[in-house]
Coordinates of C-alpha atoms and ligand atoms in Angstrom, one line a residue:
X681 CA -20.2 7.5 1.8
X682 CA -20.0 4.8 3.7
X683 CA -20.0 4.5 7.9
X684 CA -19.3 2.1 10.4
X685 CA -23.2 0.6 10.2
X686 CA -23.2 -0.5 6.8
X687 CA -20.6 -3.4 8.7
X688 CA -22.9 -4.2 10.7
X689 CA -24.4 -7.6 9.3
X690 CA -27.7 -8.4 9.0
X691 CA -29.4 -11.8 10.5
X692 CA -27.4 -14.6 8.9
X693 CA -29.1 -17.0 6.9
X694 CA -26.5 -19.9 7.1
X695 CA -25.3 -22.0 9.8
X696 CA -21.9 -23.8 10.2
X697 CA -20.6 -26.0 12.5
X698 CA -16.9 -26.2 11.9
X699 CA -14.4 -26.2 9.0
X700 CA -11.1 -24.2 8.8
X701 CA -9.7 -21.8 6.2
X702 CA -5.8 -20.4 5.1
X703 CA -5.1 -17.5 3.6
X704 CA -1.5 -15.5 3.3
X705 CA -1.8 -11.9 3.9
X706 CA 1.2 -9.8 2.9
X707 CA 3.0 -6.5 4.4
X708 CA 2.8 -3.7 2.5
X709 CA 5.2 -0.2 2.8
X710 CA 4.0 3.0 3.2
X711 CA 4.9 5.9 0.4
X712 CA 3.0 8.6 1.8
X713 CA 2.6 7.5 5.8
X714 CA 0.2 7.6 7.8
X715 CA 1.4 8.8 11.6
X716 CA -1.1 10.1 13.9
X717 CA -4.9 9.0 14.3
X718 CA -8.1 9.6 15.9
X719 CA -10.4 7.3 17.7
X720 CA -11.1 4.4 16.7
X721 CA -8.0 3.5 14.4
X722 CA -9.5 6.9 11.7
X723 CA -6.0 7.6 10.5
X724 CA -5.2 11.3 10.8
X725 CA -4.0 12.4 7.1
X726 CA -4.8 9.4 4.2
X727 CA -1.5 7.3 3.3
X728 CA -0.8 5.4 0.1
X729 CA 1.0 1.9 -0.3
X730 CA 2.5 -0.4 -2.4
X731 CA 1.4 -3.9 -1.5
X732 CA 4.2 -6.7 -1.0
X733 CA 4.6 -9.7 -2.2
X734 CA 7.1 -11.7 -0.4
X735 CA 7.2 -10.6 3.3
X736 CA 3.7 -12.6 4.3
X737 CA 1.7 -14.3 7.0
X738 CA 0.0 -17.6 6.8
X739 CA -3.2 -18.0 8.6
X740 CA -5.1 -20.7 9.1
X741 CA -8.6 -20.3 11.4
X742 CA -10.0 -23.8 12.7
X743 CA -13.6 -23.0 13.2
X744 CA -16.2 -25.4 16.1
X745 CA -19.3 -24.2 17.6
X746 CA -19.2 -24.5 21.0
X747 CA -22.2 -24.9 24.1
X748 CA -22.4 -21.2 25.4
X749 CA -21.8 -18.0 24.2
X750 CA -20.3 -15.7 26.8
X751 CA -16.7 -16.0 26.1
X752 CA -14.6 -15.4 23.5
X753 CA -12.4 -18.7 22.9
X754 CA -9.3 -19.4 21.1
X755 CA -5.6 -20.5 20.8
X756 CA -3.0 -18.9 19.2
X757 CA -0.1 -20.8 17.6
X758 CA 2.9 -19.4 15.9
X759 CA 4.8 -21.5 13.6
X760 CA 2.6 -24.7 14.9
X761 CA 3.4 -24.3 18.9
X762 CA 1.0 -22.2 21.5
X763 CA 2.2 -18.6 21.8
X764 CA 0.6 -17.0 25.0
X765 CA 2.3 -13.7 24.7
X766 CA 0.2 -13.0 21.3
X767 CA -3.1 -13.6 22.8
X768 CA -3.8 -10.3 24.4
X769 CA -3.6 -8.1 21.1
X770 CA -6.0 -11.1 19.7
X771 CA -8.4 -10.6 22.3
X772 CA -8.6 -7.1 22.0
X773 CA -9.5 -7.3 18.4
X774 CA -12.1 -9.8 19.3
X775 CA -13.6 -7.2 21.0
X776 CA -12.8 -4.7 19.0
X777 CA -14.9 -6.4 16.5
X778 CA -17.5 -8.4 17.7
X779 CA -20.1 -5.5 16.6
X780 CA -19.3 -6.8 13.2
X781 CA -19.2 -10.0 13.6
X782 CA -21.6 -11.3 15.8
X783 CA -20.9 -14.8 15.6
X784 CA -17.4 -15.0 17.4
X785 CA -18.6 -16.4 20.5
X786 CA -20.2 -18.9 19.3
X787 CA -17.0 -20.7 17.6
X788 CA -14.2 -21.8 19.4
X789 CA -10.8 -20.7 17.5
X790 CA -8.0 -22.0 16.7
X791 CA -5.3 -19.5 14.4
X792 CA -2.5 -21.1 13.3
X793 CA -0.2 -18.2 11.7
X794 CA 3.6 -18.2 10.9
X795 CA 5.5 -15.6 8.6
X796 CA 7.7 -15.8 5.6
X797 CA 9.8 -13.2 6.9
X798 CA 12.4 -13.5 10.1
X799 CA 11.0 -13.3 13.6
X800 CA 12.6 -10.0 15.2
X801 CA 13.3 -9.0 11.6
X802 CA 12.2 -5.8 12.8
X803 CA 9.7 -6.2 9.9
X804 CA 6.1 -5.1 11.5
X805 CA 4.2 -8.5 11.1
X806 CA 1.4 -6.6 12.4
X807 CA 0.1 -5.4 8.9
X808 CA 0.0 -9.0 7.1
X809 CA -0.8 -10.5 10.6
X810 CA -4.1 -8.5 11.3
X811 CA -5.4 -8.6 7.3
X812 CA -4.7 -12.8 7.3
X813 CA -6.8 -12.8 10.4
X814 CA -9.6 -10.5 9.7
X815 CA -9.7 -12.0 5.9
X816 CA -10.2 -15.6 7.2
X817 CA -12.7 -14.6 9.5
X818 CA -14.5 -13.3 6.4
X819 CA -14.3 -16.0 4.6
X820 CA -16.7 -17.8 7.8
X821 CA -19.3 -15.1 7.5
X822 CA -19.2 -15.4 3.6
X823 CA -20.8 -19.0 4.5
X824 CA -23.3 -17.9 6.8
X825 CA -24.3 -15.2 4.1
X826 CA -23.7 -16.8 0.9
X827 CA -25.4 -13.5 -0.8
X828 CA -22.4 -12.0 0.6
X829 CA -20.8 -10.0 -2.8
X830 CA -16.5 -10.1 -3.4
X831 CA -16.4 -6.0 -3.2
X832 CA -18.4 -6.2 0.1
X833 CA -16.1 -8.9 1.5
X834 CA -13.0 -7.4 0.5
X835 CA -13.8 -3.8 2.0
X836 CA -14.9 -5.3 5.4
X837 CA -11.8 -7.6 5.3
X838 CA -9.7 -4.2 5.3
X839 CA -12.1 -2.4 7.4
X840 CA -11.9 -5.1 10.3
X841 CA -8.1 -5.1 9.6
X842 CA -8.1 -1.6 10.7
X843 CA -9.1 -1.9 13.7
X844 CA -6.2 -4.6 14.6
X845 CA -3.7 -2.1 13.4
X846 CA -4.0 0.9 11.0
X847 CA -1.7 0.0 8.1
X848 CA -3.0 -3.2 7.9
X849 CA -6.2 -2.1 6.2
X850 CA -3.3 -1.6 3.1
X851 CA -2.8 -5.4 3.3
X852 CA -5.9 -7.0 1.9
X853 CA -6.4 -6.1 -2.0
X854 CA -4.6 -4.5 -4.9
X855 CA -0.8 -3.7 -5.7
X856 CA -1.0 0.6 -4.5
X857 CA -3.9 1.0 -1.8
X858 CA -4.7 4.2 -0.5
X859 CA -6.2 4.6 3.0
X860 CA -8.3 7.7 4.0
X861 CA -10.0 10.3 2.9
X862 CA -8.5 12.2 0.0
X863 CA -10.7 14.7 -2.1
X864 CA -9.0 13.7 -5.4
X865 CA -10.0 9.9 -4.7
X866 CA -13.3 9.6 -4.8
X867 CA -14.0 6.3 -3.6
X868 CA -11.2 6.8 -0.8
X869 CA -12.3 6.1 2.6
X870 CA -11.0 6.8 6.4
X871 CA -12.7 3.2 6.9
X872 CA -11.1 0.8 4.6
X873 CA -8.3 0.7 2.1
X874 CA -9.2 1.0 -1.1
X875 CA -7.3 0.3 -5.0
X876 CA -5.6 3.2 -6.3
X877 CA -8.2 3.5 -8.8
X878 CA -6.4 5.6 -11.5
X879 CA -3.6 4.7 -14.3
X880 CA -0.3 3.8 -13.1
X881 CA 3.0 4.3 -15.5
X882 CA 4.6 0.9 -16.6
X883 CA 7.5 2.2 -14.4
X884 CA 5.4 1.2 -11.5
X885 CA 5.1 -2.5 -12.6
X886 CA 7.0 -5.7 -10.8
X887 CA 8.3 -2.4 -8.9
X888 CA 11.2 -3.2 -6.5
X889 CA 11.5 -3.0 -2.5
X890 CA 15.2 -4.5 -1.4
X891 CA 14.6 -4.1 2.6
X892 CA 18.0 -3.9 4.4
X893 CA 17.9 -5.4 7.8
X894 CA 19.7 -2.4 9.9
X895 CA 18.4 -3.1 13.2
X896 CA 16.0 -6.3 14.5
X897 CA 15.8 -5.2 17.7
X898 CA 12.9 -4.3 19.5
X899 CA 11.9 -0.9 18.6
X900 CA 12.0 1.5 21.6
X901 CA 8.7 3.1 20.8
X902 CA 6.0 1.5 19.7
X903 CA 4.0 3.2 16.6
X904 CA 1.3 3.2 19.2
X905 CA 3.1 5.5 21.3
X906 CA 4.3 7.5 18.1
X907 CA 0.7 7.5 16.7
X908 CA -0.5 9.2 20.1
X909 CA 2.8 11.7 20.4
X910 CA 1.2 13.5 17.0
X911 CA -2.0 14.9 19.8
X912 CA -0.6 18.2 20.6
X913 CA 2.6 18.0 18.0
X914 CA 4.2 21.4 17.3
X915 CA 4.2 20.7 14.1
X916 CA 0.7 18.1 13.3
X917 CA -1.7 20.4 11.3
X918 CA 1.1 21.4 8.6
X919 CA 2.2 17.9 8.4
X920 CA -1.5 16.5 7.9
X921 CA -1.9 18.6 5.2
X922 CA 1.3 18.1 3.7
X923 CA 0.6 14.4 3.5
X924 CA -3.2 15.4 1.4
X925 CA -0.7 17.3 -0.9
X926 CA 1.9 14.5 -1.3
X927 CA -0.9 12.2 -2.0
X928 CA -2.0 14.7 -4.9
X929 CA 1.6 14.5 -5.9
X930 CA 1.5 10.2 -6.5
X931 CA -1.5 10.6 -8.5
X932 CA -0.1 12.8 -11.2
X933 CA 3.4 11.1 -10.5
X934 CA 1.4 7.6 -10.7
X935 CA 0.3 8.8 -14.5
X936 CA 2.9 10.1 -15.8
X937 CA 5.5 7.6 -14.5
X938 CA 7.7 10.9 -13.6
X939 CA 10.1 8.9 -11.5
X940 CA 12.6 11.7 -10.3
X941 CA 9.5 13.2 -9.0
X942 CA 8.5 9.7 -7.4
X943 CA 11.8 9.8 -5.7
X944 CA 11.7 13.4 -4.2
X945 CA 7.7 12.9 -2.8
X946 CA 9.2 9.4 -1.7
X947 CA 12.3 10.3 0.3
X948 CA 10.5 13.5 1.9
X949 CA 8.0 11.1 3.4
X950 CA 10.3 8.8 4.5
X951 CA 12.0 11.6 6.5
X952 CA 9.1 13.6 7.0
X953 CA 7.5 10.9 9.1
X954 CA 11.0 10.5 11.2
X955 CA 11.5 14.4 11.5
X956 CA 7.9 14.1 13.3
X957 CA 9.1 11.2 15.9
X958 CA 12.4 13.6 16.4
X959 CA 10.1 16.6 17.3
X960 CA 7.6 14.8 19.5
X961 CA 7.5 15.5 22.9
X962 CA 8.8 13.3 24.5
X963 CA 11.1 12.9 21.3
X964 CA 12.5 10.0 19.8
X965 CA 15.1 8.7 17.1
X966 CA 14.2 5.5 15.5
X967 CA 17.2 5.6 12.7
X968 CA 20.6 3.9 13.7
X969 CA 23.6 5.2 12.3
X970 CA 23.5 2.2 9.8
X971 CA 20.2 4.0 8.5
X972 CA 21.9 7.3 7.7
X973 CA 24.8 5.5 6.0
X974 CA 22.7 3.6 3.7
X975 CA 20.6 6.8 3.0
X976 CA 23.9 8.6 2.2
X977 CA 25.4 5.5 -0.2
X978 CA 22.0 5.7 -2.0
X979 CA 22.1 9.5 -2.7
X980 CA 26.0 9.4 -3.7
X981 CA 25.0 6.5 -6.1
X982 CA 21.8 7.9 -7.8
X983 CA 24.0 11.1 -8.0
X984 CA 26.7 8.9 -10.1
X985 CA 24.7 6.5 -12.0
X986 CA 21.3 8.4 -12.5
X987 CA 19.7 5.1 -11.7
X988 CA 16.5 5.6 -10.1
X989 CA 16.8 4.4 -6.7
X990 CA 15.6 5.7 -3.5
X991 CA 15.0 4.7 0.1
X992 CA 12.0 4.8 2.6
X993 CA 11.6 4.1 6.2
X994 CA 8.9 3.1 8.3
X995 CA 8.9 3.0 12.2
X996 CA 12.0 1.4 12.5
X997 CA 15.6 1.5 11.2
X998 CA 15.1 -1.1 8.8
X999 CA 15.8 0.5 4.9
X1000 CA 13.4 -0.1 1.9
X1001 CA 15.3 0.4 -0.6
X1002 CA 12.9 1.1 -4.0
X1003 CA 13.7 1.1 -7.6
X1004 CA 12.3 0.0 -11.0
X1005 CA 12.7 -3.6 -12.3
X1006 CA 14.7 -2.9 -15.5
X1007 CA 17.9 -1.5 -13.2
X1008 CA 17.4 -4.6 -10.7
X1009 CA 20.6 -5.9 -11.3
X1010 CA 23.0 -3.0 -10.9
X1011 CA 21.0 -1.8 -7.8
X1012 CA 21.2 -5.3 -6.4
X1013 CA 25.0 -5.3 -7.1
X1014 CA 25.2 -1.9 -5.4
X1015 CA 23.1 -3.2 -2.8
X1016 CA 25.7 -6.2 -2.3
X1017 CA 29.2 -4.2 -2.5
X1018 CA 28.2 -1.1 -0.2
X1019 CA 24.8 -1.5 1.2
X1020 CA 25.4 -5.3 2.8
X1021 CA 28.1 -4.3 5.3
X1022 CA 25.8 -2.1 7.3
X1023 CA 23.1 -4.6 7.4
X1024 CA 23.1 -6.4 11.0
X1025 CA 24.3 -9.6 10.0
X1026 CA 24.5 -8.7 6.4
X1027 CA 20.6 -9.5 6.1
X1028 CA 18.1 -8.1 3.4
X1029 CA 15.0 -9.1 1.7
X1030 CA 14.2 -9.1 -1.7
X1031 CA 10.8 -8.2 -2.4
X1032 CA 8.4 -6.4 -5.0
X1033 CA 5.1 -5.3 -5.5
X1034 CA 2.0 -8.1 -4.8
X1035 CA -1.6 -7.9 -5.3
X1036 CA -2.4 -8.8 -1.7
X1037 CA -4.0 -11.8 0.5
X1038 CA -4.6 -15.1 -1.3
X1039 CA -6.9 -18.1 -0.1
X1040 CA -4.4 -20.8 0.5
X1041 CA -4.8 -23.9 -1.6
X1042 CA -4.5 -27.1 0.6
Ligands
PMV1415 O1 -0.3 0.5 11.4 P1 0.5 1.0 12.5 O2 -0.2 1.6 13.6 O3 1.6 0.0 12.9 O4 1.3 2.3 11.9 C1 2.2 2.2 10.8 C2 2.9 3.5 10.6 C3 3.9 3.5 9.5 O5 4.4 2.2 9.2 C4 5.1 4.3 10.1 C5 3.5 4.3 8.3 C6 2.5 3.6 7.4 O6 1.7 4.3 6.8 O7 2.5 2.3 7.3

């Protein structure tokens, strides 16, 4: 088992002065969710994801040493110009993770990051945001520890993700990652994300995720403030469990390639996890009535065609709409003729399955 020490690096044996590094980072989406945590960003029930491959950030971390060591320094840029309002979450994770990474006040930083998706998409760029960051700043302690091995760097890239923001320990490596502790995974962790390490169906592969832009506003509640509401929750414990159970589900589902199963364990989280923000206290609604429609066109349409296509939601209105890669292009003409006109500005992303952050090649 591993705990938070063996993160904790030994006396370097490498020096660098300054250099720079890019790497994309991608979003992932949640099938079994995680909502509700303990300290230090341990996720509450284990969660499983498929990894994206479209929706991305680009990070690129300018590294100099500077005189003294006191500070942390940086600037943040998005999309090239300064962007002030990012740096506090920055420098909290700084903090956050400067028992890890010991050298951080003795470089000045510049991170560079922009995203292949819309600003105010209502896409969380928080995922792909943290795991670009936390990767690149792996890739500097790889070259002051050259001895440094791949599965070591990849598992502290996810666990120093995690403490940016939860999900984005999902965001690092592999196409399905599970996060947290789950019996029936035995190299699962509540520390780091970790490859679903079992067979998955050919019905899984190139697997499809059309998100439908309902609502790119700013959400009202922050996950934060969602995460925090499942303390004291009527109805926490059972939906903990439920969540361990659901994950037991995906791994037979995963095998067999069962996907009218996939759908039912799919959809249930999706509204599981929204049922929770509706019976919080104080309680919230984060669907619009766009949401419902397009959850009600999907069901009337699997009903009629028997294609496989089902929805999921994370903490937003927004609509991932999932299905398998051979019925692409009558779910992408369904998606076009009755899903488009509840779209806010008839907006939607086509995206798929990815195999997570890559070193950019300049
Ligand atoms: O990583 P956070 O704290 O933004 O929480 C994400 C929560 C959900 O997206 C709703 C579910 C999940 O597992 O990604």
């Amino acid at each position: 088992m591993f705990t938070t020490a063996d993160f904790i690096p030994n006396p370097y044996t490498s020096t660098i002065e300054n250099g720079n590094f890019e790497w994309s980072a991608p979003s992932n989406i949640a099938l079994v969710k995680y909502w509700g945590k303990k300290d230090n960003q341990i996720p509450a029930n284990p969660s499983v994801s498929f990894t994206l491959n479209n929706c991305k950030t680009i990070t690129k971390l300018a590294f100099s040493k500077k005189g003294n060591n006191e500070n942390f320094s940086f600037d943040l840029l998005f999309e090239g110009k300064p962007k002030e309002d990012f740096k506090p979450k920055i420098q909290k994770f700084l903090e956050r993770v400067e028992v890890y990474l010991p050298f951080l006040k003795e470089y000045h930083f510049t991170i560079d990051t922009q995203n292949t998706f819309p600003h105010s998409s209502g896409i969380a760029s928080s995922a792909s945001g943290m795991a670009a960051l936390a990767i690149n700043f792996m890739s500097l302690e790889k070259l002051l520890n050259p001895e440094m091995t791949d599965e070591y760097f990849y598992q502290k890239a996810s666990f120093l993700a995690r403490l940016g923001s939860g999900s984005a320990c999902r965001s690092v490596k592999g196409k399905v990652v599970v996060w947290g502790n789950q019996a029936n995974i035995q190299e699962s962790s509540d520390l780091f994300g970790v490859e679903f390490p079992y067979t998955i169906h050919e019905n899984f592969k190139n697997y499809q995720d059309t998100i439908l832009l309902v609502d790119k506003g700013e959400k009202q509640v922050s996950s934060t403030v969602g995460h925090d509401l499942m303390h004291n929750h009527p109805y926490a414990e059972r939906r903990f469990a439920q969540a361990h159970e659901n994950l037991d589900q995906l791994i037979k589902i995963f095998e067999s390639g069962n996907l009218e199963e996939f759908i039912k364990v799919v959809e249930s989280e999706a509204l599981t996890l929204h049922a929770m923000m509706m019976t919080s206290m104080p309680y919230f609604i984060l669907m619009k009535p766009n949401t419902l429609q397009i959850i009600n066109a999907i069901w009337k349409f699997r009903q009629e065609t028997q294609i496989p296509v089902c929805f999921t939601l994370d903490a937003g209105a927004n609509v991932h709409v999932l299905y398998p890669e051979n019925v692409s292009n009558k779910v992408l003409q369904f998606i076009q003729e009755e899903l488009v006109v509840f779209c806010q500005n008839g907006q939607y992303i086509c995206d798929k399955i990815g195999e997570g952050a890559l070193l950019v090649d300049n």
